[in-house]
mmCIF file of C-alpha atoms and ligand atoms in Angstrom:
data_model
loop_
_atom_site.group_PDB
_atom_site.id
_atom_site.type_symbol
_atom_site.label_atom_id
_atom_site.label_comp_id
_atom_site.label_asym_id
_atom_site.label_seq_id
_atom_site.Cartn_x
_atom_site.Cartn_y
_atom_site.Cartn_z
ATOM 1 C CA MET A 119 -6.404 -22.088 0.633
ATOM 2 C CA ILE A 120 -4.852 -19.105 -0.111
ATOM 3 C CA ALA A 121 -6.973 -15.809 -0.995
ATOM 4 C CA ILE A 122 -6.132 -12.633 -2.354
ATOM 5 C CA THR A 123 -8.344 -9.209 -2.704
ATOM 6 C CA GLY A 124 -6.912 -6.414 -4.900
ATOM 7 C CA ALA A 125 -6.128 -8.929 -7.513
ATOM 8 C CA THR A 126 -7.332 -6.406 -10.650
ATOM 9 C CA GLY A 127 -4.820 -4.077 -8.962
ATOM 10 C CA ALA A 128 -1.171 -3.642 -9.714
ATOM 11 C CA LEU A 129 0.071 -5.055 -6.206
ATOM 12 C CA GLY A 130 -2.768 -8.127 -5.822
ATOM 13 C CA GLY A 131 -2.162 -9.150 -9.631
ATOM 14 C CA GLN A 132 1.504 -9.559 -9.005
ATOM 15 C CA VAL A 133 0.981 -11.612 -5.611
ATOM 16 C CA ALA A 134 -1.787 -13.514 -7.867
ATOM 17 C CA ARG A 135 1.177 -14.365 -10.556
ATOM 18 C CA LEU A 136 4.021 -15.288 -8.085
ATOM 19 C CA LEU A 137 1.323 -17.821 -6.654
ATOM 20 C CA ALA A 138 0.236 -19.212 -9.505
ATOM 21 C CA ASP A 139 1.237 -22.420 -8.957
ATOM 22 C CA GLN A 140 -0.565 -22.285 -5.736
ATOM 23 C CA SER A 141 -3.828 -21.574 -7.781
ATOM 24 C CA PRO A 142 -5.054 -19.156 -5.437
ATOM 25 C CA THR A 143 -8.383 -17.911 -4.970
ATOM 26 C CA LEU A 144 -9.198 -14.593 -6.340
ATOM 27 C CA VAL A 145 -11.490 -11.999 -4.323
ATOM 28 C CA VAL A 146 -12.452 -9.141 -6.647
ATOM 29 C CA ARG A 147 -15.375 -6.850 -7.424
ATOM 30 C CA ASP A 148 -15.401 -7.193 -11.225
ATOM 31 C CA PRO A 149 -14.592 -11.163 -12.150
ATOM 32 C CA SER A 150 -14.132 -10.177 -15.865
ATOM 33 C CA ARG A 151 -10.689 -8.138 -15.109
ATOM 34 C CA ALA A 152 -9.316 -10.490 -12.741
ATOM 35 C CA PRO A 153 -5.832 -12.266 -13.616
ATOM 36 C CA ASP A 154 -6.053 -15.971 -15.042
ATOM 37 C CA VAL A 155 -3.860 -17.593 -12.676
ATOM 38 C CA GLY A 156 -5.993 -21.001 -12.659
ATOM 39 C CA GLY A 157 -7.652 -20.213 -9.409
ATOM 40 C CA GLU A 158 -11.367 -19.726 -8.386
ATOM 41 C CA VAL A 159 -12.614 -16.172 -8.866
ATOM 42 C CA ARG A 160 -14.968 -14.970 -6.413
ATOM 43 C CA GLN A 161 -16.879 -11.550 -6.686
ATOM 44 C CA ALA A 162 -17.404 -9.181 -3.451
ATOM 45 C CA SER A 163 -16.598 -5.201 -2.797
ATOM 46 C CA TYR A 164 -15.337 -4.197 0.819
ATOM 47 C CA ASP A 165 -18.526 -2.567 1.241
ATOM 48 C CA ASP A 166 -20.660 -5.848 1.241
ATOM 49 C CA ARG A 167 -20.087 -8.042 4.253
ATOM 50 C CA ALA A 168 -22.434 -10.651 3.304
ATOM 51 C CA ALA A 169 -20.961 -10.849 -0.041
ATOM 52 C CA ALA A 170 -17.222 -10.411 1.532
ATOM 53 C CA GLU A 171 -18.158 -13.605 3.948
ATOM 54 C CA LEU A 172 -19.298 -15.839 1.461
ATOM 55 C CA ALA A 173 -16.398 -15.060 -0.722
ATOM 56 C CA LEU A 174 -13.788 -15.762 1.919
ATOM 57 C CA ALA A 175 -15.741 -19.138 2.708
ATOM 58 C CA GLY A 176 -12.975 -22.037 3.082
ATOM 59 C CA VAL A 177 -10.077 -19.524 2.843
ATOM 60 C CA ASP A 178 -7.036 -20.648 5.263
ATOM 61 C CA THR A 179 -4.860 -17.434 4.235
ATOM 62 C CA LEU A 180 -5.837 -14.139 3.108
ATOM 63 C CA LEU A 181 -4.133 -11.262 1.739
ATOM 64 C CA LEU A 182 -6.364 -8.293 2.639
ATOM 65 C CA VAL A 183 -4.970 -5.594 -0.036
ATOM 66 C CA SER A 184 -6.011 -2.129 1.195
ATOM 67 C CA ALA A 185 -8.374 -0.261 -0.659
ATOM 68 C CA ALA A 186 -8.358 3.007 -2.800
ATOM 69 C CA GLU A 187 -8.366 6.071 -1.043
ATOM 70 C CA SER A 188 -11.982 6.930 -0.137
ATOM 71 C CA ALA A 189 -13.853 8.882 2.808
ATOM 72 C CA THR A 190 -15.283 5.281 3.745
ATOM 73 C CA ARG A 191 -12.071 3.346 3.623
ATOM 74 C CA ARG A 192 -11.920 2.715 7.285
ATOM 75 C CA GLN A 193 -15.205 1.062 7.380
ATOM 76 C CA GLN A 194 -14.553 -1.075 4.263
ATOM 77 C CA HIS A 195 -11.310 -2.610 6.167
ATOM 78 C CA ARG A 196 -13.507 -3.093 9.240
ATOM 79 C CA THR A 197 -16.004 -5.129 6.891
ATOM 80 C CA MET A 198 -13.219 -6.941 5.244
ATOM 81 C CA VAL A 199 -11.562 -7.858 8.502
ATOM 82 C CA GLU A 200 -14.689 -8.587 10.276
ATOM 83 C CA ALA A 201 -16.022 -11.122 7.241
ATOM 84 C CA ALA A 202 -12.606 -12.888 7.387
ATOM 85 C CA ALA A 203 -12.987 -13.396 11.124
ATOM 86 C CA ALA A 204 -16.551 -14.667 10.664
ATOM 87 C CA ALA A 205 -15.875 -16.898 7.756
ATOM 88 C CA GLY A 206 -13.030 -18.803 9.560
ATOM 89 C CA VAL A 207 -9.801 -17.198 7.997
ATOM 90 C CA ARG A 208 -6.884 -18.376 9.890
ATOM 91 C CA HIS A 209 -3.925 -16.055 8.646
ATOM 92 C CA LEU A 210 -4.818 -12.608 7.311
ATOM 93 C CA VAL A 211 -2.048 -10.519 5.759
ATOM 94 C CA TYR A 212 -2.531 -6.975 5.590
ATOM 95 C CA THR A 213 -0.775 -3.897 3.152
ATOM 96 C CA SER A 214 -0.571 -1.244 5.895
ATOM 97 C CA PHE A 215 1.777 1.796 6.083
ATOM 98 C CA VAL A 216 4.995 2.501 7.753
ATOM 99 C CA GLY A 217 4.305 4.429 11.019
ATOM 100 C CA ALA A 218 0.613 3.267 11.087
ATOM 101 C CA GLY A 219 -1.217 4.907 13.873
ATOM 102 C CA ALA A 220 -3.649 7.707 15.038
ATOM 103 C CA ASP A 221 -0.697 10.136 15.098
ATOM 104 C CA ALA A 222 0.665 9.718 11.799
ATOM 105 C CA THR A 223 1.919 12.620 9.834
ATOM 106 C CA PHE A 224 0.959 11.050 6.218
ATOM 107 C CA THR A 225 -2.954 11.241 6.904
ATOM 108 C CA LEU A 226 -3.656 8.009 5.310
ATOM 109 C CA GLY A 227 -1.492 6.388 7.723
ATOM 110 C CA ARG A 228 -3.958 7.207 10.384
ATOM 111 C CA ASP A 229 -6.629 4.771 8.388
ATOM 112 C CA HIS A 230 -4.084 2.045 8.335
ATOM 113 C CA GLY A 231 -3.774 2.450 12.217
ATOM 114 C CA ASP A 232 -7.549 1.758 12.734
ATOM 115 C CA THR A 233 -7.452 -1.101 10.194
ATOM 116 C CA GLU A 234 -4.435 -2.385 11.960
ATOM 117 C CA GLN A 235 -6.434 -2.310 15.251
ATOM 118 C CA ALA A 236 -9.542 -3.748 13.994
ATOM 119 C CA ILE A 237 -7.183 -6.621 12.866
ATOM 120 C CA ARG A 238 -5.955 -7.243 16.529
ATOM 121 C CA ASP A 239 -9.062 -6.996 18.435
ATOM 122 C CA ALA A 240 -10.653 -9.651 15.217
ATOM 123 C CA ALA A 241 -7.570 -11.782 16.072
ATOM 124 C CA ALA A 242 -7.855 -11.769 19.703
ATOM 125 C CA ARG A 243 -11.447 -12.864 19.621
ATOM 126 C CA SER A 244 -11.419 -15.150 17.017
ATOM 127 C CA GLY A 245 -7.882 -16.905 17.215
ATOM 128 C CA MET A 246 -7.045 -15.635 13.602
ATOM 129 C CA THR A 247 -3.200 -14.607 13.110
ATOM 130 C CA TYR A 248 -2.042 -11.837 11.130
ATOM 131 C CA THR A 249 1.045 -10.393 9.384
ATOM 132 C CA LEU A 250 1.332 -6.716 9.036
ATOM 133 C CA LEU A 251 3.155 -5.296 5.769
ATOM 134 C CA ARG A 252 3.900 -1.582 6.685
ATOM 135 C CA ASP A 253 4.871 -0.284 3.342
ATOM 136 C CA ASN A 254 6.923 2.643 2.736
ATOM 137 C CA PHE A 255 5.555 4.851 -0.249
ATOM 138 C CA TYR A 256 5.970 2.660 -3.638
ATOM 139 C CA ALA A 257 9.084 3.481 -5.362
ATOM 140 C CA ASP A 258 7.641 3.185 -8.673
ATOM 141 C CA VAL A 259 4.872 5.695 -8.317
ATOM 142 C CA LEU A 260 7.307 8.560 -7.476
ATOM 143 C CA PRO A 261 7.755 9.498 -11.040
ATOM 144 C CA TRP A 262 3.923 10.343 -11.506
ATOM 145 C CA PHE A 263 4.329 12.889 -8.777
ATOM 146 C CA ALA A 264 5.742 15.347 -11.502
ATOM 147 C CA ASP A 265 3.185 17.399 -13.361
ATOM 148 C CA ALA A 266 3.413 17.690 -17.021
ATOM 149 C CA SER A 267 6.269 19.695 -16.948
ATOM 150 C CA GLY A 268 8.182 17.631 -15.165
ATOM 151 C CA VAL A 269 7.743 19.253 -11.970
ATOM 152 C CA ILE A 270 7.611 17.321 -8.409
ATOM 153 C CA ARG A 271 6.089 20.479 -5.806
ATOM 154 C CA GLY A 272 6.075 19.772 -2.143
ATOM 155 C CA PRO A 273 6.628 21.020 1.483
ATOM 156 C CA ALA A 274 9.064 17.704 1.825
ATOM 157 C CA GLY A 275 12.098 20.162 2.709
ATOM 158 C CA ASP A 276 15.415 17.882 2.856
ATOM 159 C CA GLY A 277 13.325 14.962 4.291
ATOM 160 C CA ARG A 278 14.146 11.356 3.130
ATOM 161 C CA VAL A 279 12.151 8.614 1.707
ATOM 162 C CA ALA A 280 12.970 5.247 2.005
ATOM 163 C CA ALA A 281 10.502 4.152 -0.887
ATOM 164 C CA VAL A 282 9.896 0.451 -1.426
ATOM 165 C CA ALA A 283 9.421 -0.995 -4.713
ATOM 166 C CA ARG A 284 5.941 -2.422 -5.294
ATOM 167 C CA ALA A 285 7.443 -5.622 -6.493
ATOM 168 C CA ASP A 286 9.073 -6.235 -3.282
ATOM 169 C CA VAL A 287 5.711 -5.785 -1.203
ATOM 170 C CA ALA A 288 4.536 -8.394 -3.784
ATOM 171 C CA GLY A 289 7.423 -10.680 -3.162
ATOM 172 C CA VAL A 290 6.910 -10.397 0.729
ATOM 173 C CA ALA A 291 3.199 -10.887 0.109
ATOM 174 C CA ALA A 292 3.898 -14.101 -1.790
ATOM 175 C CA ALA A 293 6.388 -15.046 0.932
ATOM 176 C CA VAL A 294 4.252 -14.373 3.761
ATOM 177 C CA LEU A 295 1.085 -16.391 2.327
ATOM 178 C CA LEU A 296 3.593 -19.552 1.877
ATOM 179 C CA ALA A 297 4.299 -19.710 5.322
ATOM 180 C CA PRO A 298 2.159 -17.939 7.327
ATOM 181 C CA GLU A 299 3.034 -19.738 10.699
ATOM 182 C CA ALA A 300 6.296 -18.500 10.245
ATOM 183 C CA HIS A 301 5.246 -15.189 10.175
ATOM 184 C CA ALA A 302 2.172 -14.849 12.892
ATOM 185 C CA GLY A 303 2.579 -11.845 14.692
ATOM 186 C CA ALA A 304 4.997 -10.222 12.445
ATOM 187 C CA ILE A 305 5.282 -6.470 11.495
ATOM 188 C CA TYR A 306 7.366 -5.869 8.836
ATOM 189 C CA GLU A 307 8.567 -2.455 7.552
ATOM 190 C CA LEU A 308 9.222 -2.594 3.784
ATOM 191 C CA THR A 309 11.647 -0.185 2.414
ATOM 192 C CA GLY A 310 13.903 0.149 -0.217
ATOM 193 C CA PRO A 311 17.852 0.013 0.123
ATOM 194 C CA GLU A 312 18.319 3.798 1.085
ATOM 195 C CA ALA A 313 16.771 6.958 1.950
ATOM 196 C CA LEU A 314 16.507 9.763 -0.938
ATOM 197 C CA THR A 315 15.407 13.504 -0.760
ATOM 198 C CA MET A 316 12.804 14.495 -3.398
ATOM 199 C CA ALA A 317 15.534 16.198 -4.917
ATOM 200 C CA GLU A 318 17.636 13.029 -5.448
ATOM 201 C CA VAL A 319 14.378 11.073 -6.240
ATOM 202 C CA ALA A 320 13.447 13.683 -9.132
ATOM 203 C CA ALA A 321 16.955 13.198 -10.506
ATOM 204 C CA ARG A 322 17.351 9.853 -10.517
ATOM 205 C CA ALA A 323 13.736 8.685 -11.193
ATOM 206 C CA GLY A 324 13.991 10.942 -14.275
ATOM 207 C CA ALA A 325 17.298 9.480 -15.543
ATOM 208 C CA ALA A 326 15.681 6.300 -14.792
ATOM 209 C CA VAL A 327 12.470 6.921 -16.747
ATOM 210 C CA GLY A 328 14.176 9.243 -19.597
ATOM 211 C CA ARG A 329 12.497 12.199 -18.329
ATOM 212 C CA GLU A 330 13.914 15.396 -16.898
ATOM 213 C CA LEU A 331 12.199 15.689 -13.595
ATOM 214 C CA ARG A 332 12.910 17.951 -10.744
ATOM 215 C CA TYR A 333 11.786 18.786 -7.176
ATOM 216 C CA GLU A 334 10.719 22.081 -5.894
ATOM 217 C CA GLU A 335 9.953 23.062 -2.578
ATOM 218 C CA GLU A 336 6.563 24.547 -1.602
ATOM 219 C CA THR A 337 5.242 25.488 1.795
ATOM 220 C CA ILE A 338 2.081 23.817 3.199
ATOM 221 C CA GLU A 339 -0.017 26.434 2.209
ATOM 222 C CA GLU A 340 1.322 26.581 -1.274
ATOM 223 C CA ALA A 341 1.060 23.051 -1.674
ATOM 224 C CA TYR A 342 -2.791 23.331 -0.367
ATOM 225 C CA ALA A 343 -3.430 26.089 -2.770
ATOM 226 C CA SER A 344 -1.615 24.408 -5.641
ATOM 227 C CA ARG A 345 -3.708 20.993 -5.152
ATOM 228 C CA ARG A 346 -6.858 23.143 -4.935
ATOM 229 C CA ALA A 347 -6.403 24.774 -7.955
ATOM 230 C CA GLY A 348 -5.482 21.790 -9.865
ATOM 231 C CA TYR A 349 -8.429 19.771 -8.402
ATOM 232 C CA PRO A 350 -10.894 21.892 -7.520
ATOM 233 C CA ASP A 351 -13.502 19.209 -7.008
ATOM 234 C CA ALA A 352 -10.806 17.227 -4.238
ATOM 235 C CA ALA A 353 -12.639 16.288 -1.007
ATOM 236 C CA ASP A 354 -10.418 17.698 2.359
ATOM 237 C CA PHE A 355 -9.140 14.216 2.868
ATOM 238 C CA GLU A 356 -7.841 13.698 -0.291
ATOM 239 C CA LEU A 357 -5.965 17.412 -0.107
ATOM 240 C CA ASP A 358 -5.078 16.256 3.657
ATOM 241 C CA ALA A 359 -3.384 13.012 2.016
ATOM 242 C CA TRP A 360 -1.637 14.652 -0.969
ATOM 243 C CA VAL A 361 0.105 17.315 1.005
ATOM 244 C CA SER A 362 0.589 15.062 4.186
ATOM 245 C CA THR A 363 2.787 12.602 1.855
ATOM 246 C CA TYR A 364 5.078 15.488 1.665
ATOM 247 C CA THR A 365 5.160 16.413 5.129
ATOM 248 C CA ALA A 366 5.915 12.927 6.178
ATOM 249 C CA ILE A 367 9.039 13.079 4.042
ATOM 250 C CA ALA A 368 10.120 16.309 5.634
ATOM 251 C CA ASP A 369 9.694 14.956 9.288
ATOM 252 C CA GLY A 370 11.515 11.794 8.920
ATOM 253 C CA SER A 371 8.397 9.439 9.322
ATOM 254 C CA VAL A 372 9.480 7.568 5.957
ATOM 255 C CA ALA A 373 13.261 7.909 6.097
ATOM 256 C CA THR A 374 13.890 4.508 8.137
ATOM 257 C CA VAL A 375 15.934 2.055 5.957
ATOM 258 C CA THR A 376 14.889 -1.491 7.043
ATOM 259 C CA ASN A 377 16.042 -4.747 5.466
ATOM 260 C CA ASP A 378 12.749 -6.828 6.082
ATOM 261 C CA VAL A 379 12.214 -7.243 2.198
ATOM 262 C CA GLU A 380 15.817 -9.337 2.261
ATOM 263 C CA LYS A 381 14.850 -10.861 5.376
ATOM 264 C CA VAL A 382 11.874 -12.442 4.104
ATOM 265 C CA THR A 383 12.593 -12.744 0.433
ATOM 266 C CA GLY A 384 16.024 -13.667 0.700
ATOM 267 C CA ARG A 385 16.792 -10.963 -2.335
ATOM 268 C CA PRO A 386 17.949 -7.520 -1.280
ATOM 269 C CA ALA A 387 15.280 -4.530 -1.858
ATOM 270 C CA ARG A 388 15.329 -2.997 -5.219
ATOM 271 C CA THR A 389 16.668 0.398 -5.947
ATOM 272 C CA LEU A 390 14.837 3.194 -7.144
ATOM 273 C CA GLU A 391 16.150 2.431 -10.836
ATOM 274 C CA GLU A 392 15.247 -1.259 -10.408
ATOM 275 C CA ALA A 393 11.943 -0.283 -9.278
ATOM 276 C CA LEU A 394 11.359 1.620 -12.253
ATOM 277 C CA ARG A 395 12.983 -0.923 -14.970
ATOM 278 C CA PRO A 396 9.916 -1.837 -17.276
HETATM 279 N N1 NAP B 283 2.499 2.994 -0.262
HETATM 280 C C1 NAP B 283 2.454 3.593 -1.358
HETATM 281 O O1 NAP B 283 2.621 4.202 -1.966
HETATM 282 C C2 NAP B 283 0.824 3.185 -2.227
HETATM 283 C C3 NAP B 283 0.649 3.959 -3.230
HETATM 284 C C4 NAP B 283 -0.762 3.491 -3.819
HETATM 285 C C5 NAP B 283 -1.548 2.953 -3.107
HETATM 286 N N2 NAP B 283 -1.249 2.157 -2.024
HETATM 287 C C6 NAP B 283 -2.140 1.578 -1.700
HETATM 288 O O2 NAP B 283 -1.887 -0.065 -1.630
HETATM 289 C C7 NAP B 283 -2.982 -0.440 -2.434
HETATM 290 C C8 NAP B 283 -2.599 -1.385 -3.529
HETATM 291 O O3 NAP B 283 -1.675 -0.496 -4.532
HETATM 292 P P1 NAP B 283 -2.049 -0.971 -5.899
HETATM 293 O O4 NAP B 283 -0.773 -0.438 -6.873
HETATM 294 O O5 NAP B 283 -2.176 -2.306 -6.108
HETATM 295 O O6 NAP B 283 -3.551 -0.376 -6.242
HETATM 296 P P2 NAP B 283 -4.515 -0.352 -7.739
HETATM 297 O O7 NAP B 283 -3.542 -0.868 -8.855
HETATM 298 O O8 NAP B 283 -5.283 0.784 -7.444
HETATM 299 O O9 NAP B 283 -5.080 -1.389 -7.203
HETATM 300 C C9 NAP B 283 -5.994 -1.540 -5.862
HETATM 301 C C10 NAP B 283 -6.793 -2.902 -5.639
HETATM 302 O O10 NAP B 283 -7.852 -2.678 -4.732
HETATM 303 C C11 NAP B 283 -9.099 -3.077 -5.095
HETATM 304 N N3 NAP B 283 -10.213 -1.993 -4.707
HETATM 305 C C12 NAP B 283 -10.169 -0.746 -4.030
HETATM 306 N N4 NAP B 283 -11.199 -0.643 -3.489
HETATM 307 C C13 NAP B 283 -11.948 -1.665 -3.515
HETATM 308 C C14 NAP B 283 -13.100 -1.842 -2.596
HETATM 309 N N5 NAP B 283 -13.475 -0.917 -1.700
HETATM 310 N N6 NAP B 283 -13.630 -2.950 -2.958
HETATM 311 C C15 NAP B 283 -13.121 -4.345 -3.261
HETATM 312 N N7 NAP B 283 -11.722 -4.248 -4.026
HETATM 313 C C16 NAP B 283 -11.211 -2.702 -4.049
HETATM 314 C C17 NAP B 283 -9.277 -2.380 -6.197
HETATM 315 O O11 NAP B 283 -10.359 -3.284 -7.267
HETATM 316 P P3 NAP B 283 -10.780 -2.492 -8.786
HETATM 317 O O12 NAP B 283 -10.045 -3.009 -9.963
HETATM 318 O O13 NAP B 283 -11.844 -3.151 -8.842
HETATM 319 O O14 NAP B 283 -10.834 -0.930 -8.533
HETATM 320 C C18 NAP B 283 -8.040 -2.948 -6.914
HETATM 321 O O15 NAP B 283 -7.707 -4.163 -7.409
HETATM 322 C C19 NAP B 283 -3.966 0.593 -2.754
HETATM 323 O O16 NAP B 283 -5.091 0.139 -2.959
HETATM 324 C C20 NAP B 283 -3.837 1.382 -1.494
HETATM 325 O O17 NAP B 283 -4.119 1.469 -0.512
HETATM 326 C C21 NAP B 283 -0.016 2.420 -1.445
#
């Protein structure tokens, strides 16, 4: 049995639809919003260990989609990993982030590093195998970094981002879920076919979505100040995540292009324009 979490969201929903002929089990917090792909729909939040263990009963292969950013995300992921191991899941696929680890420039990459460690520990104890999908930033999200006047602002310098289409992440996840033994222990760095500066991203993404976009450099201090002004209620961890999205681009953390998408799916990774095609 294949199960997919986060199926009410963009990525999990795409994977569920790609695997519709397998009737995957969907594990969601709100069953009324689950896509209809012919499988069972089970209810569990990442905060509820008992519900998660029940929802994962009988599951052989699980895609754990990382949670929305929150102050308790590390604990939520640990809850799901522990529940998967306890429920007897044989193979866990997790959507991590490129460069995940305690020293990641992108602060949410540190959370992903914590989850990867939890997966390794649980696997060592239970015999569960796993595949880590270390995604770059999603290419199809980049135009949404712009403000109402079409300006993308941040301290990215001339750094480059090898952003990946969410559809390619979904394609890789679906391929791994169909043949877990072939991908046991693998860590895939999922990127697009090229690494672009934010000025290039703005120009090309703008042309692709029919909106004039441009990139404006900020210092780190200016980046914190502009985000604090725009979102006065934002928590420190959110501000750190938003600003470090750009500093991770500036320092080369997300610039490496791989051919892992093609290696797993057999199809070249989508370009920025292809990722943005409706
Ligand atoms: N690499 C990148 O650039 C990038 C960008 C954005 C996000 N991400 C990560 O990738 C993940 C998937 O992306 P996406 O575009 O599919 O995001 P999305 O559309 O927001 O979907 C997130 C899914 O996760 C579920 N979820 C979140 N928190 C949960 C919790 N505590 N318990 C149970 N379910 C929970 C959501 O359920 P509900 O529908 O009930 O909310 C939803 O189904 C995101 O959650 C985030 O961790 C990466």
